[in-house]
Amino acid sequence: MKGIKTWIFLIMSFCIYQKGNSQTVNWNALEDSKHIIAAGIGWDYSVSYSLGYAYQLKTKVPIVLTGNFSIPSGEKLLDDFKTKIGGQVVLLNKSNMKGSIALNGIYRRYENPLVRLQNFGSELRGTLGYYKPKWFVAGEVGFDKAIVTYFKHSETFKEIIFTDVKDGWYEPSTGGNFLYGIQTGYSFNKSDITLNIGMVTTQDFKTTPLIPYYLMLGYNFIIN
């Protein structure tokens, strides 16, 4: 039974680890604006779409609270999706050099004819780069961890694979994923066009996901 669960999660982890992107912000264009509406299209195992919102707190150092919802393309859009809630804080706040850390809680859902997975996880990401009012470029590193997953098996699974399989919560044995890449963008008229691109590897550095890279093209609309 344990071996079956491990095998299933190894396969499904390629799907539930939708990488997506944290809120990509040009800190030197944001200024005192409070609201950011973000939309994006990217590639992580398939074409995916995201919609997000961010709110900048009135603090001495820039802090942004964020929420994001993403789905892959497909016929049944709500079979698979990911939500993220968290925030970003700028720890290095020089004139043009900015370093920030983002922390997010994640809920993911994935379903196929054999099983439905509901997963809770977390993501930690750090960014360091050069920012101007009109453009920016930065490097990013992060870690995405699936903490616990609920398995709901279909009748097809029970008939074909394992009759006595039990539904319930399981801790994954596959650890998490590291990511590393770059983000860049161009800012104009209260808007940002952003690009995130990078690579992904598993926690043990011995295996890679089925598609070991991520790509996200985004648009931010900034409201005072």
PDB file of C-alpha atoms in Angstrom:
ATOM      1  CA  MET A   1       0.000   0.000   0.000  1.00  0.00           C
ATOM      2  CA  LYS A   2       2.771   2.441   0.922  1.00  0.00           C
ATOM      3  CA  GLY A   3       4.560   1.628  -2.317  1.00  0.00           C
ATOM      4  CA  ILE A   4       1.430   2.317  -4.339  1.00  0.00           C
ATOM      5  CA  LYS A   5       0.951   5.674  -2.622  1.00  0.00           C
ATOM      6  CA  THR A   6       4.564   6.637  -3.286  1.00  0.00           C
ATOM      7  CA  TRP A   7       4.246   5.663  -6.949  1.00  0.00           C
ATOM      8  CA  ILE A   8       1.048   7.646  -7.374  1.00  0.00           C
ATOM      9  CA  PHE A   9       2.459  10.729  -5.727  1.00  0.00           C
ATOM     10  CA  LEU A  10       5.623  10.619  -7.828  1.00  0.00           C
ATOM     11  CA  ILE A  11       3.466  10.743 -10.936  1.00  0.00           C
ATOM     12  CA  MET A  12       0.953  13.280  -9.654  1.00  0.00           C
ATOM     13  CA  SER A  13       3.643  15.589  -8.277  1.00  0.00           C
ATOM     14  CA  PHE A  14       4.558  16.425 -11.867  1.00  0.00           C
ATOM     15  CA  CYS A  15       1.074  17.920 -12.107  1.00  0.00           C
ATOM     16  CA  ILE A  16       0.363  19.445  -8.698  1.00  0.00           C
ATOM     17  CA  TYR A  17       3.688  21.275  -8.639  1.00  0.00           C
ATOM     18  CA  GLN A  18       2.368  23.937 -10.983  1.00  0.00           C
ATOM     19  CA  LYS A  19       5.131  26.428 -10.625  1.00  0.00           C
ATOM     20  CA  GLY A  20       3.427  29.683 -11.497  1.00  0.00           C
ATOM     21  CA  ASN A  21       5.049  32.881 -10.279  1.00  0.00           C
ATOM     22  CA  SER A  22       4.972  35.064  -7.213  1.00  0.00           C
ATOM     23  CA  GLN A  23       3.889  38.644  -7.735  1.00  0.00           C
ATOM     24  CA  THR A  24       6.595  40.153  -9.960  1.00  0.00           C
ATOM     25  CA  VAL A  25       6.973  43.821  -9.052  1.00  0.00           C
ATOM     26  CA  ASN A  26       9.087  46.730 -10.260  1.00  0.00           C
ATOM     27  CA  TRP A  27       9.759  48.226  -6.845  1.00  0.00           C
ATOM     28  CA  ASN A  28      11.012  51.517  -8.318  1.00  0.00           C
ATOM     29  CA  ALA A  29       7.822  52.002 -10.355  1.00  0.00           C
ATOM     30  CA  LEU A  30       5.409  51.064  -7.569  1.00  0.00           C
ATOM     31  CA  GLU A  31       6.159  54.126  -5.404  1.00  0.00           C
ATOM     32  CA  ASP A  32       3.228  54.801  -3.022  1.00  0.00           C
ATOM     33  CA  SER A  33       0.567  53.015  -5.068  1.00  0.00           C
ATOM     34  CA  LYS A  34      -1.533  50.598  -3.023  1.00  0.00           C
ATOM     35  CA  HIS A  35      -3.223  48.236  -5.468  1.00  0.00           C
ATOM     36  CA  ILE A  36      -1.854  45.924  -8.168  1.00  0.00           C
ATOM     37  CA  ILE A  37      -4.004  43.774 -10.438  1.00  0.00           C
ATOM     38  CA  ALA A  38      -1.994  41.094 -12.226  1.00  0.00           C
ATOM     39  CA  ALA A  39      -2.705  38.668 -15.056  1.00  0.00           C
ATOM     40  CA  GLY A  40      -0.415  36.158 -16.682  1.00  0.00           C
ATOM     41  CA  ILE A  41      -0.023  33.334 -19.158  1.00  0.00           C
ATOM     42  CA  GLY A  42       2.729  30.778 -18.890  1.00  0.00           C
ATOM     43  CA  TRP A  43       3.983  27.274 -19.462  1.00  0.00           C
ATOM     44  CA  ASP A  44       4.360  24.624 -16.762  1.00  0.00           C
ATOM     45  CA  TYR A  45       3.448  21.172 -18.142  1.00  0.00           C
ATOM     46  CA  SER A  46       0.780  22.954 -20.191  1.00  0.00           C
ATOM     47  CA  VAL A  47      -0.399  26.457 -20.935  1.00  0.00           C
ATOM     48  CA  SER A  48      -1.637  28.044 -17.708  1.00  0.00           C
ATOM     49  CA  TYR A  49      -3.426  31.265 -16.826  1.00  0.00           C
ATOM     50  CA  SER A  50      -3.212  33.292 -13.636  1.00  0.00           C
ATOM     51  CA  LEU A  51      -4.996  36.221 -12.036  1.00  0.00           C
ATOM     52  CA  GLY A  52      -3.762  38.004  -8.936  1.00  0.00           C
ATOM     53  CA  TYR A  53      -4.114  40.981  -6.637  1.00  0.00           C
ATOM     54  CA  ALA A  54      -1.581  42.713  -4.409  1.00  0.00           C
ATOM     55  CA  TYR A  55      -1.894  45.411  -1.757  1.00  0.00           C
ATOM     56  CA  GLN A  56       1.047  47.537  -0.619  1.00  0.00           C
ATOM     57  CA  LEU A  57       1.065  48.343   3.087  1.00  0.00           C
ATOM     58  CA  LYS A  58       2.031  51.777   4.337  1.00  0.00           C
ATOM     59  CA  THR A  59       5.273  50.807   6.091  1.00  0.00           C
ATOM     60  CA  LYS A  60       8.882  52.004   6.270  1.00  0.00           C
ATOM     61  CA  VAL A  61      10.065  49.126   4.100  1.00  0.00           C
ATOM     62  CA  PRO A  62       7.987  48.018   1.100  1.00  0.00           C
ATOM     63  CA  ILE A  63       5.621  45.159   2.027  1.00  0.00           C
ATOM     64  CA  VAL A  64       3.062  43.757  -0.404  1.00  0.00           C
ATOM     65  CA  LEU A  65       0.283  41.302   0.491  1.00  0.00           C
ATOM     66  CA  THR A  66      -0.580  39.031  -2.429  1.00  0.00           C
ATOM     67  CA  GLY A  67      -3.189  36.572  -3.642  1.00  0.00           C
ATOM     68  CA  ASN A  68      -3.071  34.511  -6.832  1.00  0.00           C
ATOM     69  CA  PHE A  69      -5.282  31.992  -8.639  1.00  0.00           C
ATOM     70  CA  SER A  70      -4.010  29.904 -11.569  1.00  0.00           C
ATOM     71  CA  ILE A  71      -5.444  27.178 -13.777  1.00  0.00           C
ATOM     72  CA  PRO A  72      -4.070  25.108 -16.662  1.00  0.00           C
ATOM     73  CA  SER A  73      -5.818  25.172 -20.014  1.00  0.00           C
ATOM     74  CA  GLY A  74      -8.265  22.335 -20.584  1.00  0.00           C
ATOM     75  CA  GLU A  75     -11.884  21.353 -21.045  1.00  0.00           C
ATOM     76  CA  LYS A  76     -12.700  21.220 -17.310  1.00  0.00           C
ATOM     77  CA  LEU A  77     -11.029  24.321 -15.960  1.00  0.00           C
ATOM     78  CA  LEU A  78     -11.767  23.768 -12.264  1.00  0.00           C
ATOM     79  CA  ASP A  79     -10.539  20.164 -12.136  1.00  0.00           C
ATOM     80  CA  ASP A  80      -7.009  21.502 -11.626  1.00  0.00           C
ATOM     81  CA  PHE A  81      -6.096  24.820 -10.036  1.00  0.00           C
ATOM     82  CA  LYS A  82      -3.771  26.480  -7.557  1.00  0.00           C
ATOM     83  CA  THR A  83      -4.304  29.330  -5.100  1.00  0.00           C
ATOM     84  CA  LYS A  84      -1.570  31.229  -3.273  1.00  0.00           C
ATOM     85  CA  ILE A  85      -1.870  33.735  -0.427  1.00  0.00           C
ATOM     86  CA  GLY A  86       1.117  35.447   1.129  1.00  0.00           C
ATOM     87  CA  GLY A  87       3.326  38.484   0.945  1.00  0.00           C
ATOM     88  CA  GLN A  88       6.612  40.032  -0.124  1.00  0.00           C
ATOM     89  CA  VAL A  89       8.960  42.269   1.831  1.00  0.00           C
ATOM     90  CA  VAL A  90      11.958  44.232   0.566  1.00  0.00           C
ATOM     91  CA  LEU A  91      14.945  43.583   2.845  1.00  0.00           C
ATOM     92  CA  LEU A  92      17.613  45.281   0.710  1.00  0.00           C
ATOM     93  CA  ASN A  93      16.261  48.692  -0.255  1.00  0.00           C
ATOM     94  CA  LYS A  94      18.982  50.692  -1.977  1.00  0.00           C
ATOM     95  CA  SER A  95      18.308  53.239  -4.698  1.00  0.00           C
ATOM     96  CA  ASN A  96      18.493  50.745  -7.550  1.00  0.00           C
ATOM     97  CA  MET A  97      19.459  47.467  -5.873  1.00  0.00           C
ATOM     98  CA  LYS A  98      16.517  45.653  -4.299  1.00  0.00           C
ATOM     99  CA  GLY A  99      16.374  42.327  -2.510  1.00  0.00           C
ATOM    100  CA  SER A 100      13.053  40.811  -1.442  1.00  0.00           C
ATOM    101  CA  ILE A 101      11.636  37.643   0.100  1.00  0.00           C
ATOM    102  CA  ALA A 102       8.187  36.209  -0.663  1.00  0.00           C
ATOM    103  CA  LEU A 103       6.368  33.629   1.467  1.00  0.00           C
ATOM    104  CA  ASN A 104       3.137  31.982   0.305  1.00  0.00           C
ATOM    105  CA  GLY A 105       0.699  29.391   1.545  1.00  0.00           C
ATOM    106  CA  ILE A 106      -0.553  27.176  -1.294  1.00  0.00           C
ATOM    107  CA  TYR A 107      -3.662  25.095  -1.937  1.00  0.00           C
ATOM    108  CA  ARG A 108      -3.629  22.894  -5.047  1.00  0.00           C
ATOM    109  CA  ARG A 109      -6.237  20.614  -6.585  1.00  0.00           C
ATOM    110  CA  TYR A 110      -5.599  17.989  -9.256  1.00  0.00           C
ATOM    111  CA  GLU A 111      -8.020  15.415 -10.666  1.00  0.00           C
ATOM    112  CA  ASN A 112      -7.863  12.664 -13.279  1.00  0.00           C
ATOM    113  CA  PRO A 113      -9.937   9.492 -13.892  1.00  0.00           C
ATOM    114  CA  LEU A 114      -8.046   7.624 -11.137  1.00  0.00           C
ATOM    115  CA  VAL A 115      -7.723  10.022  -8.219  1.00  0.00           C
ATOM    116  CA  ARG A 116      -8.485  13.507  -6.936  1.00  0.00           C
ATOM    117  CA  LEU A 117      -5.713  15.221  -4.975  1.00  0.00           C
ATOM    118  CA  GLN A 118      -6.050  18.204  -2.655  1.00  0.00           C
ATOM    119  CA  ASN A 119      -2.718  19.531  -1.479  1.00  0.00           C
ATOM    120  CA  PHE A 120      -1.570  22.121   1.044  1.00  0.00           C
ATOM    121  CA  GLY A 121       1.946  23.469   0.708  1.00  0.00           C
ATOM    122  CA  SER A 122       4.201  26.488   0.987  1.00  0.00           C
ATOM    123  CA  GLU A 123       6.579  28.473  -1.162  1.00  0.00           C
ATOM    124  CA  LEU A 124       9.595  30.586  -0.199  1.00  0.00           C
ATOM    125  CA  ARG A 125      11.221  32.741  -2.857  1.00  0.00           C
ATOM    126  CA  GLY A 126      14.034  35.303  -2.831  1.00  0.00           C
ATOM    127  CA  THR A 127      14.782  37.951  -5.457  1.00  0.00           C
ATOM    128  CA  LEU A 128      17.809  40.223  -5.944  1.00  0.00           C
ATOM    129  CA  GLY A 129      18.108  42.654  -8.814  1.00  0.00           C
ATOM    130  CA  TYR A 130      18.595  46.056 -10.390  1.00  0.00           C
ATOM    131  CA  TYR A 131      15.517  48.277 -10.626  1.00  0.00           C
ATOM    132  CA  LYS A 132      14.893  51.503 -12.557  1.00  0.00           C
ATOM    133  CA  PRO A 133      11.585  53.380 -12.918  1.00  0.00           C
ATOM    134  CA  LYS A 134      11.128  52.042 -16.469  1.00  0.00           C
ATOM    135  CA  TRP A 135      12.695  48.570 -16.292  1.00  0.00           C
ATOM    136  CA  PHE A 136      14.250  45.957 -14.038  1.00  0.00           C
ATOM    137  CA  VAL A 137      16.124  42.660 -14.127  1.00  0.00           C
ATOM    138  CA  ALA A 138      16.596  40.300 -11.184  1.00  0.00           C
ATOM    139  CA  GLY A 139      17.573  36.779 -10.278  1.00  0.00           C
ATOM    140  CA  GLU A 140      15.214  34.571  -8.286  1.00  0.00           C
ATOM    141  CA  VAL A 141      15.541  31.361  -6.283  1.00  0.00           C
ATOM    142  CA  GLY A 142      12.774  29.515  -4.491  1.00  0.00           C
ATOM    143  CA  PHE A 143      11.556  26.353  -2.805  1.00  0.00           C
ATOM    144  CA  ASP A 144       8.072  24.870  -3.267  1.00  0.00           C
ATOM    145  CA  LYS A 145       7.020  22.263  -0.687  1.00  0.00           C
ATOM    146  CA  ALA A 146       3.958  19.998  -0.794  1.00  0.00           C
ATOM    147  CA  ILE A 147       3.242  19.461   2.907  1.00  0.00           C
ATOM    148  CA  VAL A 148       0.198  17.188   2.989  1.00  0.00           C
ATOM    149  CA  THR A 149      -2.135  15.745   0.343  1.00  0.00           C
ATOM    150  CA  TYR A 150      -5.640  14.273   0.499  1.00  0.00           C
ATOM    151  CA  PHE A 151      -6.270  11.303  -1.826  1.00  0.00           C
ATOM    152  CA  LYS A 152      -9.805  10.533  -3.060  1.00  0.00           C
ATOM    153  CA  HIS A 153      -9.686   7.459  -5.295  1.00  0.00           C
ATOM    154  CA  SER A 154     -12.179   6.752  -8.053  1.00  0.00           C
ATOM    155  CA  GLU A 155     -14.091   3.522  -8.556  1.00  0.00           C
ATOM    156  CA  THR A 156     -11.935   2.909 -11.628  1.00  0.00           C
ATOM    157  CA  PHE A 157      -8.825   2.961  -9.444  1.00  0.00           C
ATOM    158  CA  LYS A 158     -10.388   0.522  -6.985  1.00  0.00           C
ATOM    159  CA  GLU A 159     -11.501  -1.858  -9.726  1.00  0.00           C
ATOM    160  CA  ILE A 160      -8.295  -1.867 -11.772  1.00  0.00           C
ATOM    161  CA  ILE A 161      -5.379  -1.058  -9.459  1.00  0.00           C
ATOM    162  CA  PHE A 162      -6.119  -1.695  -5.778  1.00  0.00           C
ATOM    163  CA  THR A 163      -9.479  -2.739  -4.339  1.00  0.00           C
ATOM    164  CA  ASP A 164      -8.770  -1.945  -0.677  1.00  0.00           C
ATOM    165  CA  VAL A 165      -7.176   1.453  -1.209  1.00  0.00           C
ATOM    166  CA  LYS A 166      -8.013   3.983   1.528  1.00  0.00           C
ATOM    167  CA  ASP A 167      -8.839   7.629   1.006  1.00  0.00           C
ATOM    168  CA  GLY A 168      -7.246  10.124   3.366  1.00  0.00           C
ATOM    169  CA  TRP A 169      -4.422  12.517   4.155  1.00  0.00           C
ATOM    170  CA  TYR A 170      -0.848  11.513   3.349  1.00  0.00           C
ATOM    171  CA  GLU A 171       2.476  13.255   3.708  1.00  0.00           C
ATOM    172  CA  PRO A 172       4.406  13.182   0.424  1.00  0.00           C
ATOM    173  CA  SER A 173       7.706  11.331   0.322  1.00  0.00           C
ATOM    174  CA  THR A 174       9.027  13.362  -2.578  1.00  0.00           C
ATOM    175  CA  GLY A 175       9.988  16.518  -0.653  1.00  0.00           C
ATOM    176  CA  GLY A 176       9.804  19.682  -2.704  1.00  0.00           C
ATOM    177  CA  ASN A 177      11.100  21.510  -5.752  1.00  0.00           C
ATOM    178  CA  PHE A 178      13.848  24.118  -6.021  1.00  0.00           C
ATOM    179  CA  LEU A 179      13.569  26.760  -8.724  1.00  0.00           C
ATOM    180  CA  TYR A 180      16.032  29.303 -10.020  1.00  0.00           C
ATOM    181  CA  GLY A 181      15.752  31.810 -12.829  1.00  0.00           C
ATOM    182  CA  ILE A 182      15.455  35.437 -13.833  1.00  0.00           C
ATOM    183  CA  GLN A 183      12.676  37.982 -13.913  1.00  0.00           C
ATOM    184  CA  THR A 184      12.597  41.155 -15.945  1.00  0.00           C
ATOM    185  CA  GLY A 185      10.085  43.757 -16.980  1.00  0.00           C
ATOM    186  CA  TYR A 186       9.241  47.074 -18.611  1.00  0.00           C
ATOM    187  CA  SER A 187       7.123  49.722 -16.841  1.00  0.00           C
ATOM    188  CA  PHE A 188       4.970  52.427 -18.425  1.00  0.00           C
ATOM    189  CA  ASN A 189       1.802  54.395 -17.595  1.00  0.00           C
ATOM    190  CA  LYS A 190       1.004  52.563 -14.333  1.00  0.00           C
ATOM    191  CA  SER A 191       1.597  49.233 -16.070  1.00  0.00           C
ATOM    192  CA  ASP A 192       4.272  46.522 -16.010  1.00  0.00           C
ATOM    193  CA  ILE A 193       4.970  43.852 -18.598  1.00  0.00           C
ATOM    194  CA  THR A 194       6.963  41.119 -16.867  1.00  0.00           C
ATOM    195  CA  LEU A 195       8.744  37.903 -17.817  1.00  0.00           C
ATOM    196  CA  ASN A 196       9.801  35.055 -15.511  1.00  0.00           C
ATOM    197  CA  ILE A 197      11.900  32.198 -16.873  1.00  0.00           C
ATOM    198  CA  GLY A 198      13.937  29.527 -15.124  1.00  0.00           C
ATOM    199  CA  MET A 199      14.643  25.919 -14.234  1.00  0.00           C
ATOM    200  CA  VAL A 200      13.255  23.490 -11.644  1.00  0.00           C
ATOM    201  CA  THR A 201      14.871  20.564  -9.831  1.00  0.00           C
ATOM    202  CA  THR A 202      13.717  18.286  -7.032  1.00  0.00           C
ATOM    203  CA  GLN A 203      14.828  18.624  -3.433  1.00  0.00           C
ATOM    204  CA  ASP A 204      17.337  15.760  -3.651  1.00  0.00           C
ATOM    205  CA  PHE A 205      18.966  17.267  -6.795  1.00  0.00           C
ATOM    206  CA  LYS A 206      18.921  13.760  -8.327  1.00  0.00           C
ATOM    207  CA  THR A 207      15.792  13.972 -10.450  1.00  0.00           C
ATOM    208  CA  THR A 208      14.041  16.636 -12.479  1.00  0.00           C
ATOM    209  CA  PRO A 209      10.346  17.163 -13.214  1.00  0.00           C
ATOM    210  CA  LEU A 210       8.934  16.000 -16.524  1.00  0.00           C
ATOM    211  CA  ILE A 211       9.366  19.528 -17.888  1.00  0.00           C
ATOM    212  CA  PRO A 212      12.195  21.136 -15.859  1.00  0.00           C
ATOM    213  CA  TYR A 213      11.567  24.784 -16.686  1.00  0.00           C
ATOM    214  CA  TYR A 214       8.985  27.497 -16.170  1.00  0.00           C
ATOM    215  CA  LEU A 215       7.955  30.506 -18.214  1.00  0.00           C
ATOM    216  CA  MET A 216       5.464  33.235 -17.345  1.00  0.00           C
ATOM    217  CA  LEU A 217       4.509  36.401 -19.220  1.00  0.00           C
ATOM    218  CA  GLY A 218       2.633  38.821 -16.997  1.00  0.00           C
ATOM    219  CA  TYR A 219       0.890  42.178 -16.938  1.00  0.00           C
ATOM    220  CA  ASN A 220       0.429  44.402 -13.873  1.00  0.00           C
ATOM    221  CA  PHE A 221      -1.981  47.316 -13.651  1.00  0.00           C
ATOM    222  CA  ILE A 222      -1.123  49.663 -10.786  1.00  0.00           C
ATOM    223  CA  ILE A 223      -3.851  51.665  -9.054  1.00  0.00           C
ATOM    224  CA  ASN A 224      -3.188  54.486  -6.583  1.00  0.00           C
TER     225      ASN A 224
END
